[in-house]
Amino acid sequence: MNKAITAALISALVCPGTGHFYLKKYNIGTLISAVSLGGLVYLLYQAVERAQEISAQILSGAVPLDFNLIYQMFTEQPSGAKAVYVSIATWAFIIGWLVGVIDAYRLGHALDKADEL
C-alpha cells in the first residue's frame, strides 16, 4: 500500500493528525490533532455537565425517574451562547477530521511521486 492511502486511512480510522505523524509531518499533525480533539473534549465536557445537572435534579426529586423524560432532557438542544460554542466545537471536530484525512492523502501522494523519481 502506498503512503498516501496508508496515511489517509490512519488519519481517518485512528485519530485526526496521525497520518501526518506517519508521514513525519509533526507540526501540522499536532495542529490538526489539537483542533479536532479540542472540539471533541469540549463536546464531552458539555455532555458530562448536562448529565450531572440532570442527575442532581433526579436526586433532589425535581425530576421523576422516567427514562423518556430523562432522554428528552438530555437530548434538548442547548440555548444561548452555549449553543454557539457547541456548534463551533462540533464543526471544529468534523472539519479537523476531514482536513486531516484529505491533507494526509495529499502529502502522502506527493511523497509517493517523489519516491518514484
mmCIF file of C-alpha atoms in Angstrom:
data_model
loop_
_atom_site.group_PDB
_atom_site.id
_atom_site.type_symbol
_atom_site.label_atom_id
_atom_site.label_comp_id
_atom_site.label_asym_id
_atom_site.label_seq_id
_atom_site.Cartn_x
_atom_site.Cartn_y
_atom_site.Cartn_z
ATOM 1 C CA MET A 1 0.000 0.000 0.000
ATOM 2 C CA ASN A 2 1.353 3.415 -0.869
ATOM 3 C CA LYS A 3 1.978 6.203 1.644
ATOM 4 C CA ALA A 4 -0.990 8.297 0.534
ATOM 5 C CA ILE A 5 -3.597 5.634 1.235
ATOM 6 C CA THR A 6 -1.897 4.457 4.418
ATOM 7 C CA ALA A 7 -1.678 8.000 5.827
ATOM 8 C CA ALA A 8 -5.291 8.783 4.913
ATOM 9 C CA LEU A 9 -6.572 5.556 6.483
ATOM 10 C CA ILE A 10 -4.558 6.065 9.659
ATOM 11 C CA SER A 11 -5.857 9.623 9.936
ATOM 12 C CA ALA A 12 -9.449 8.544 9.253
ATOM 13 C CA LEU A 13 -9.585 5.486 11.474
ATOM 14 C CA VAL A 14 -7.289 6.273 14.390
ATOM 15 C CA CYS A 15 -7.252 9.991 15.110
ATOM 16 C CA PRO A 16 -7.014 13.157 13.030
ATOM 17 C CA GLY A 17 -3.380 14.063 12.526
ATOM 18 C CA THR A 18 -1.926 10.582 12.993
ATOM 19 C CA GLY A 19 -1.500 10.224 9.243
ATOM 20 C CA HIS A 20 0.725 13.285 9.377
ATOM 21 C CA PHE A 21 2.779 11.717 12.145
ATOM 22 C CA TYR A 22 3.178 8.641 9.917
ATOM 23 C CA LEU A 23 4.477 10.952 7.166
ATOM 24 C CA LYS A 24 6.793 12.673 9.679
ATOM 25 C CA LYS A 25 4.920 15.996 9.402
ATOM 26 C CA TYR A 26 4.750 16.525 13.145
ATOM 27 C CA ASN A 27 3.803 20.225 13.299
ATOM 28 C CA ILE A 28 0.740 20.000 11.067
ATOM 29 C CA GLY A 29 -0.232 16.686 12.669
ATOM 30 C CA THR A 30 -0.125 18.273 16.098
ATOM 31 C CA LEU A 31 -2.191 21.240 14.911
ATOM 32 C CA ILE A 32 -4.875 19.065 13.315
ATOM 33 C CA SER A 33 -4.973 16.777 16.354
ATOM 34 C CA ALA A 34 -5.257 19.713 18.739
ATOM 35 C CA VAL A 35 -8.119 21.334 16.825
ATOM 36 C CA SER A 36 -10.108 18.122 16.404
ATOM 37 C CA LEU A 37 -9.512 16.753 19.874
ATOM 38 C CA GLY A 38 -10.117 20.181 21.419
ATOM 39 C CA GLY A 39 -13.579 20.213 19.851
ATOM 40 C CA LEU A 40 -14.221 16.654 20.999
ATOM 41 C CA VAL A 41 -13.100 17.379 24.563
ATOM 42 C CA TYR A 42 -15.424 20.395 24.730
ATOM 43 C CA LEU A 43 -18.363 18.318 23.460
ATOM 44 C CA LEU A 44 -17.650 15.596 26.023
ATOM 45 C CA TYR A 45 -17.344 18.204 28.773
ATOM 46 C CA GLN A 46 -20.753 19.611 27.858
ATOM 47 C CA ALA A 47 -22.311 16.131 27.816
ATOM 48 C CA VAL A 48 -20.926 15.295 31.264
ATOM 49 C CA GLU A 49 -22.031 18.663 32.626
ATOM 50 C CA ARG A 50 -25.569 18.115 31.331
ATOM 51 C CA ALA A 51 -25.628 14.572 32.765
ATOM 52 C CA GLN A 52 -24.552 15.893 36.165
ATOM 53 C CA GLU A 53 -27.260 18.570 36.097
ATOM 54 C CA ILE A 54 -29.940 16.005 35.251
ATOM 55 C CA SER A 55 -28.704 13.541 37.881
ATOM 56 C CA ALA A 56 -28.748 16.288 40.516
ATOM 57 C CA GLN A 57 -32.357 17.070 39.602
ATOM 58 C CA ILE A 58 -33.250 13.378 39.829
ATOM 59 C CA LEU A 59 -31.580 13.001 43.232
ATOM 60 C CA SER A 60 -33.320 16.112 44.574
ATOM 61 C CA GLY A 61 -36.692 14.770 43.428
ATOM 62 C CA ALA A 62 -37.372 17.585 40.961
ATOM 63 C CA VAL A 63 -37.395 15.114 38.071
ATOM 64 C CA PRO A 64 -39.027 11.688 38.291
ATOM 65 C CA LEU A 65 -37.056 8.590 37.413
ATOM 66 C CA ASP A 66 -38.619 8.201 33.948
ATOM 67 C CA PHE A 67 -36.417 7.093 31.052
ATOM 68 C CA ASN A 68 -38.347 9.008 28.378
ATOM 69 C CA LEU A 69 -38.268 12.259 30.354
ATOM 70 C CA ILE A 70 -34.560 11.907 31.132
ATOM 71 C CA TYR A 71 -33.780 11.114 27.495
ATOM 72 C CA GLN A 72 -35.772 14.147 26.378
ATOM 73 C CA MET A 73 -33.944 16.388 28.854
ATOM 74 C CA PHE A 74 -30.551 15.053 27.806
ATOM 75 C CA THR A 75 -31.167 15.462 24.077
ATOM 76 C CA GLU A 76 -32.545 19.021 24.275
ATOM 77 C CA GLN A 77 -30.531 21.494 22.255
ATOM 78 C CA PRO A 78 -28.599 23.980 24.365
ATOM 79 C CA SER A 79 -29.623 27.617 24.128
ATOM 80 C CA GLY A 80 -27.837 30.936 24.048
ATOM 81 C CA ALA A 81 -24.078 31.181 23.971
ATOM 82 C CA LYS A 82 -23.685 27.526 24.913
ATOM 83 C CA ALA A 83 -25.410 26.537 21.655
ATOM 84 C CA VAL A 84 -22.941 28.608 19.656
ATOM 85 C CA TYR A 85 -19.960 27.053 21.420
ATOM 86 C CA VAL A 86 -21.315 23.530 20.941
ATOM 87 C CA SER A 87 -21.837 24.248 17.250
ATOM 88 C CA ILE A 88 -18.314 25.635 16.876
ATOM 89 C CA ALA A 89 -16.832 22.649 18.693
ATOM 90 C CA THR A 90 -18.808 20.235 16.517
ATOM 91 C CA TRP A 91 -17.660 21.882 13.303
ATOM 92 C CA ALA A 92 -14.058 22.108 14.538
ATOM 93 C CA PHE A 93 -14.097 18.371 15.195
ATOM 94 C CA ILE A 94 -15.656 17.474 11.834
ATOM 95 C CA ILE A 95 -13.586 19.866 9.731
ATOM 96 C CA GLY A 96 -10.393 18.938 11.559
ATOM 97 C CA TRP A 97 -11.034 15.269 10.854
ATOM 98 C CA LEU A 98 -11.798 15.872 7.167
ATOM 99 C CA VAL A 99 -8.831 18.176 6.675
ATOM 100 C CA GLY A 100 -6.618 15.626 8.408
ATOM 101 C CA VAL A 101 -7.667 12.830 6.050
ATOM 102 C CA ILE A 102 -7.521 14.906 2.862
ATOM 103 C CA ASP A 103 -4.224 16.595 3.701
ATOM 104 C CA ALA A 104 -2.617 13.307 4.787
ATOM 105 C CA TYR A 105 -3.589 11.814 1.431
ATOM 106 C CA ARG A 106 -2.277 14.904 -0.421
ATOM 107 C CA LEU A 107 1.064 14.864 1.383
ATOM 108 C CA GLY A 108 1.394 11.100 1.032
ATOM 109 C CA HIS A 109 0.667 11.349 -2.697
ATOM 110 C CA ALA A 110 3.390 13.981 -3.070
ATOM 111 C CA LEU A 111 5.869 11.734 -1.219
ATOM 112 C CA ASP A 112 4.870 8.755 -3.380
ATOM 113 C CA LYS A 113 5.545 10.773 -6.529
ATOM 114 C CA ALA A 114 8.911 11.900 -5.157
ATOM 115 C CA ASP A 115 9.842 8.281 -4.387
ATOM 116 C CA GLU A 116 9.009 7.225 -7.952
ATOM 117 C CA LEU A 117 11.513 9.685 -9.385
#
